[in-house]
Structures are given as structure tokens and as C-alpha cells.
Amino acid sequence: AQTVTQSQPEMSVQEAETVTLSCTYDTSESDYYLFWYKQPPSRQMILVIRQEAYKQQNATENRFSVNFQKAAKSFSLKISDSQLGDAAMYFCVIQGGSEKLVFGKGTKLTVNP
Amino acid sequence: DTGVSQDPRHKITKRGQNVTFRCDPISEHNRLYWYRQTLGQGPEFLTYFQNEAQLEKSRLLSDRFSAERPKGSFSTLEIQRTEQGDSAMYLCASSSGRPDSYEQYFGPGTRLTVT
């Protein structure tokens, strides 16, 4: 079984500042993928960033980057230059051994102007 | 691409009634997924289709739940004899299945309220 733990139910950040969302996971799979998905209020879930477990280099996508620590089973998301549109629920997700995504409980991010 | 669509967006039903939801994936996507999201939780996997074949089912999918994808295009999720615990957002997602395209694209969801 795979599990994902997000220990921060809520976070807030000032516009233009940087924020880091934490995530730890557990899996017995040797080959897996990690994702951060974003769910804005009343809108569809969208993919923010993806990390292949076999890659040592941390993924980056514009203002979004991850800190992937495989031995520690840690996968944090850093959002730089936060914008009002970044306000959403952020889910840490693992996929390994099958097609299904396993989600954490989410972190609600508030961006203050 | 028009995106993944789901119908209806909201459904209110009385306990014991049957409900059916529809999902239309992005055209040419051969993989289709159903998830359930309860308040304050992340989505939980229910089932997955590759074309018309249902390849994986969660233990969450009790005998009252059935999903179909008869022609490998749209899918339906039926819940028989609904219970209050079935109240949730039901999310559909699709993916192309190509090795270079891993993303699951989600629809807006169907919010079910069982009274």
C-alpha cells in the first residue's frame, strides 16, 4: 500500500513571497512518480509538477520547484513569487505499480495581497 | 480539446434511490478513471478503464457501485440504493496512455448529496 502525508492543513503567504508545502510518502515500489496537483476553489484539479523517482534532479516548472529527498521519502513543493491565482488546495500524489493516483489530504494555501 | 466533462454537475437524491453519472473523456484518451472526494479529504481511487476494459477496481467500490465504458468512449458510474455515506464529489479523469504523456486530466466533478 502507498500512503501520502501532508502535515500542513493550511498555509498562508504574502503575494510575491515564497512558500514551501511539505509532503512525505511511503511506498514499497521501486519505480514510482510523485506529483503536486492544485485544486482551485470550485474549479478542476490540475497538474502542477511531476517528479520521476529514478531522477535525482529536482523538477522545476516556472515558479514551482520540488525538493525530492528519496531516502527520506520527502517531496516538498516550493512556490516562488506567489500570486493571488496560486490560492488553492494543493495535493501531494504518488503513483506506482498501477495507474491509480494516491492523494494526500491536501494543504489549503491562502495568498494575501 | 474540450477537456473532460461530467454530467450532472450536482445531484440531490433521497436515500435508497439509484443515481447514474456520466463522464466524457478527452477525445483519443483511452484511459479513464473514477475517483471519489469527500469533504476535507483528497480524492480516492475507485476504478480505471483502458478502452472498454475495466482493469482495476478499489475495495471502496462496493457491490452497489458499477461502472461501465461500453464503447471505450464515455463512461457511466451507477450507485444503487444510495446511502448518506455516498455523499461526495465524484471525479472523472482521463489520460492518453502514451509513455510521454502521463498526466491525468480531471473533470469538474459531480457533487452528490444523499438526503
PDB file of N, CA, C and O in Angstrom, chain A residues 14-48:
ATOM      1  N   GLN A  14       2.381  35.813   1.730  1.00  0.00           N
ATOM      2  CA  GLN A  14       2.142  37.140   1.164  1.00  0.00           C
ATOM      3  C   GLN A  14       2.444  37.089  -0.330  1.00  0.00           C
ATOM      4  O   GLN A  14       3.364  36.395  -0.779  1.00  0.00           O
ATOM      5  N   GLU A  15       1.669  37.833  -1.069  1.00  0.00           N
ATOM      6  CA  GLU A  15       1.901  37.953  -2.507  1.00  0.00           C
ATOM      7  C   GLU A  15       3.361  38.332  -2.740  1.00  0.00           C
ATOM      8  O   GLU A  15       3.925  39.156  -2.018  1.00  0.00           O
ATOM      9  N   ALA A  16       3.976  37.677  -3.739  1.00  0.00           N
ATOM     10  CA  ALA A  16       5.361  37.885  -4.158  1.00  0.00           C
ATOM     11  C   ALA A  16       6.385  37.170  -3.269  1.00  0.00           C
ATOM     12  O   ALA A  16       7.571  37.148  -3.602  1.00  0.00           O
ATOM     13  N   GLU A  17       5.923  36.580  -2.164  1.00  0.00           N
ATOM     14  CA  GLU A  17       6.836  35.849  -1.300  1.00  0.00           C
ATOM     15  C   GLU A  17       6.920  34.379  -1.724  1.00  0.00           C
ATOM     16  O   GLU A  17       6.224  33.936  -2.656  1.00  0.00           O
ATOM     17  N   THR A  18       7.760  33.635  -1.009  1.00  0.00           N
ATOM     18  CA  THR A  18       7.969  32.213  -1.302  1.00  0.00           C
ATOM     19  C   THR A  18       7.376  31.360  -0.194  1.00  0.00           C
ATOM     20  O   THR A  18       7.442  31.729   0.990  1.00  0.00           O
ATOM     21  N   VAL A  19       6.792  30.245  -0.579  1.00  0.00           N
ATOM     22  CA  VAL A  19       6.209  29.326   0.404  1.00  0.00           C
ATOM     23  C   VAL A  19       6.580  27.894   0.029  1.00  0.00           C
ATOM     24  O   VAL A  19       6.738  27.573  -1.150  1.00  0.00           O
ATOM     25  N   THR A  20       6.746  27.056   1.052  1.00  0.00           N
ATOM     26  CA  THR A  20       7.072  25.644   0.828  1.00  0.00           C
ATOM     27  C   THR A  20       6.028  24.762   1.489  1.00  0.00           C
ATOM     28  O   THR A  20       5.745  24.923   2.686  1.00  0.00           O
ATOM     29  N   LEU A  21       5.472  23.863   0.700  1.00  0.00           N
ATOM     30  CA  LEU A  21       4.485  22.900   1.199  1.00  0.00           C
ATOM     31  C   LEU A  21       5.176  21.551   1.378  1.00  0.00           C
ATOM     32  O   LEU A  21       5.889  21.096   0.489  1.00  0.00           O
ATOM     33  N   SER A  22       4.924  20.902   2.505  1.00  0.00           N
ATOM     34  CA  SER A  22       5.624  19.663   2.842  1.00  0.00           C
ATOM     35  C   SER A  22       4.798  18.430   2.503  1.00  0.00           C
ATOM     36  O   SER A  22       3.562  18.464   2.510  1.00  0.00           O
ATOM     37  N   CYS A  23       5.511  17.343   2.241  1.00  0.00           N
ATOM     38  CA  CYS A  23       4.857  16.069   1.932  1.00  0.00           C
ATOM     39  C   CYS A  23       5.829  14.941   2.224  1.00  0.00           C
ATOM     40  O   CYS A  23       7.015  15.023   1.877  1.00  0.00           O
ATOM     41  N   THR A  24       5.344  13.908   2.876  1.00  0.00           N
ATOM     42  CA  THR A  24       6.112  12.676   2.995  1.00  0.00           C
ATOM     43  C   THR A  24       5.259  11.547   2.458  1.00  0.00           C
ATOM     44  O   THR A  24       4.025  11.628   2.430  1.00  0.00           O
ATOM     45  N   TYR A  25       5.907  10.480   2.041  1.00  0.00           N
ATOM     46  CA  TYR A  25       5.173   9.382   1.433  1.00  0.00           C
ATOM     47  C   TYR A  25       5.803   8.064   1.834  1.00  0.00           C
ATOM     48  O   TYR A  25       6.918   8.024   2.377  1.00  0.00           O
ATOM     49  N   ASP A  26       5.068   7.006   1.564  1.00  0.00           N
ATOM     50  CA  ASP A  26       5.611   5.671   1.789  1.00  0.00           C
ATOM     51  C   ASP A  26       5.170   4.773   0.648  1.00  0.00           C
ATOM     52  O   ASP A  26       4.011   4.835   0.216  1.00  0.00           O
ATOM     53  N   THR A  27       6.062   3.964   0.162  1.00  0.00           N
ATOM     54  CA  THR A  27       5.763   3.026  -0.898  1.00  0.00           C
ATOM     55  C   THR A  27       6.757   1.894  -0.864  1.00  0.00           C
ATOM     56  O   THR A  27       7.901   2.079  -0.448  1.00  0.00           O
ATOM     57  N   SER A  28       6.335   0.733  -1.335  1.00  0.00           N
ATOM     58  CA  SER A  28       7.237  -0.404  -1.467  1.00  0.00           C
ATOM     59  C   SER A  28       7.674  -0.572  -2.919  1.00  0.00           C
ATOM     60  O   SER A  28       8.476  -1.451  -3.226  1.00  0.00           O
ATOM     61  N   GLU A  29       7.147   0.285  -3.805  1.00  0.00           N
ATOM     62  CA  GLU A  29       7.508   0.223  -5.213  1.00  0.00           C
ATOM     63  C   GLU A  29       8.892   0.834  -5.426  1.00  0.00           C
ATOM     64  O   GLU A  29       9.257   1.817  -4.792  1.00  0.00           O
ATOM     65  N   SER A  30       9.629   0.233  -6.336  1.00  0.00           N
ATOM     66  CA  SER A  30      10.950   0.784  -6.658  1.00  0.00           C
ATOM     67  C   SER A  30      10.850   1.845  -7.750  1.00  0.00           C
ATOM     68  O   SER A  30      11.697   2.730  -7.864  1.00  0.00           O
ATOM     69  N   ASP A  31       9.784   1.753  -8.533  1.00  0.00           N
ATOM     70  CA  ASP A  31       9.575   2.690  -9.633  1.00  0.00           C
ATOM     71  C   ASP A  31       8.258   3.415  -9.390  1.00  0.00           C
ATOM     72  O   ASP A  31       7.203   2.769  -9.337  1.00  0.00           O
ATOM     73  N   TYR A  32       8.325   4.716  -9.205  1.00  0.00           N
ATOM     74  CA  TYR A  32       7.100   5.464  -8.924  1.00  0.00           C
ATOM     75  C   TYR A  32       7.272   6.911  -9.357  1.00  0.00           C
ATOM     76  O   TYR A  32       8.370   7.345  -9.708  1.00  0.00           O
ATOM     77  N   TYR A  33       6.149   7.602  -9.362  1.00  0.00           N
ATOM     78  CA  TYR A  33       6.129   9.009  -9.744  1.00  0.00           C
ATOM     79  C   TYR A  33       5.451   9.801  -8.634  1.00  0.00           C
ATOM     80  O   TYR A  33       4.539   9.306  -7.962  1.00  0.00           O
ATOM     81  N   LEU A  34       5.890  11.012  -8.481  1.00  0.00           N
ATOM     82  CA  LEU A  34       5.301  11.919  -7.495  1.00  0.00           C
ATOM     83  C   LEU A  34       4.804  13.156  -8.219  1.00  0.00           C
ATOM     84  O   LEU A  34       5.422  13.623  -9.175  1.00  0.00           O
ATOM     85  N   PHE A  35       3.679  13.674  -7.743  1.00  0.00           N
ATOM     86  CA  PHE A  35       3.062  14.834  -8.370  1.00  0.00           C
ATOM     87  C   PHE A  35       2.593  15.810  -7.301  1.00  0.00           C
ATOM     88  O   PHE A  35       2.299  15.428  -6.170  1.00  0.00           O
ATOM     89  N   TRP A  36       2.466  17.046  -7.694  1.00  0.00           N
ATOM     90  CA  TRP A  36       1.667  18.019  -6.968  1.00  0.00           C
ATOM     91  C   TRP A  36       0.534  18.445  -7.892  1.00  0.00           C
ATOM     92  O   TRP A  36       0.773  18.871  -9.029  1.00  0.00           O
ATOM     93  N   TYR A  37      -0.697  18.285  -7.404  1.00  0.00           N
ATOM     94  CA  TYR A  37      -1.882  18.748  -8.107  1.00  0.00           C
ATOM     95  C   TYR A  37      -2.468  19.921  -7.334  1.00  0.00           C
ATOM     96  O   TYR A  37      -2.386  19.984  -6.110  1.00  0.00           O
ATOM     97  N   LYS A  38      -3.115  20.811  -8.066  1.00  0.00           N
ATOM     98  CA  LYS A  38      -3.724  22.009  -7.497  1.00  0.00           C
ATOM     99  C   LYS A  38      -5.219  21.976  -7.781  1.00  0.00           C
ATOM    100  O   LYS A  38      -5.626  21.663  -8.915  1.00  0.00           O
ATOM    101  N   GLN A  39      -6.031  22.277  -6.766  1.00  0.00           N
ATOM    102  CA  GLN A  39      -7.483  22.331  -6.949  1.00  0.00           C
ATOM    103  C   GLN A  39      -7.971  23.698  -6.482  1.00  0.00           C
ATOM    104  O   GLN A  39      -8.208  23.916  -5.289  1.00  0.00           O
ATOM    105  N   PRO A  40      -8.122  24.653  -7.414  1.00  0.00           N
ATOM    106  CA  PRO A  40      -8.640  25.975  -7.037  1.00  0.00           C
ATOM    107  C   PRO A  40     -10.085  25.852  -6.571  1.00  0.00           C
ATOM    108  O   PRO A  40     -10.774  24.888  -6.931  1.00  0.00           O
ATOM    109  N   PRO A  41     -10.574  26.815  -5.813  1.00  0.00           N
ATOM    110  CA  PRO A  41     -11.957  26.749  -5.322  1.00  0.00           C
ATOM    111  C   PRO A  41     -12.950  26.589  -6.462  1.00  0.00           C
ATOM    112  O   PRO A  41     -12.920  27.364  -7.421  1.00  0.00           O
ATOM    113  N   SER A  42     -13.778  25.571  -6.380  1.00  0.00           N
ATOM    114  CA  SER A  42     -14.834  25.310  -7.363  1.00  0.00           C
ATOM    115  C   SER A  42     -14.310  25.140  -8.785  1.00  0.00           C
ATOM    116  O   SER A  42     -15.032  25.377  -9.755  1.00  0.00           O
ATOM    117  N   ARG A  43     -13.074  24.748  -8.900  1.00  0.00           N
ATOM    118  CA  ARG A  43     -12.517  24.529 -10.237  1.00  0.00           C
ATOM    119  C   ARG A  43     -11.835  23.171 -10.310  1.00  0.00           C
ATOM    120  O   ARG A  43     -11.668  22.489  -9.314  1.00  0.00           O
ATOM    121  N   GLN A  44     -11.444  22.806 -11.526  1.00  0.00           N
ATOM    122  CA  GLN A  44     -10.912  21.471 -11.742  1.00  0.00           C
ATOM    123  C   GLN A  44      -9.507  21.299 -11.219  1.00  0.00           C
ATOM    124  O   GLN A  44      -8.717  22.240 -11.138  1.00  0.00           O
ATOM    125  N   MET A  45      -9.189  20.062 -10.861  1.00  0.00           N
ATOM    126  CA  MET A  45      -7.862  19.664 -10.434  1.00  0.00           C
ATOM    127  C   MET A  45      -6.909  19.778 -11.624  1.00  0.00           C
ATOM    128  O   MET A  45      -7.220  19.298 -12.723  1.00  0.00           O
ATOM    129  N   ILE A  46      -5.762  20.400 -11.416  1.00  0.00           N
ATOM    130  CA  ILE A  46      -4.779  20.488 -12.500  1.00  0.00           C
ATOM    131  C   ILE A  46      -3.396  20.112 -11.976  1.00  0.00           C
ATOM    132  O   ILE A  46      -3.072  20.319 -10.801  1.00  0.00           O
ATOM    133  N   LEU A  47      -2.590  19.550 -12.872  1.00  0.00           N
ATOM    134  CA  LEU A  47      -1.241  19.138 -12.516  1.00  0.00           C
ATOM    135  C   LEU A  47      -0.332  20.353 -12.422  1.00  0.00           C
ATOM    136  O   LEU A  47      -0.335  21.203 -13.302  1.00  0.00           O
ATOM    137  N   VAL A  48       0.458  20.409 -11.359  1.00  0.00           N
ATOM    138  CA  VAL A  48       1.416  21.494 -11.173  1.00  0.00           C
ATOM    139  C   VAL A  48       2.802  21.054 -11.603  1.00  0.00           C
ATOM    140  O   VAL A  48       3.492  21.739 -12.376  1.00  0.00           O
TER     141      VAL A  48
END
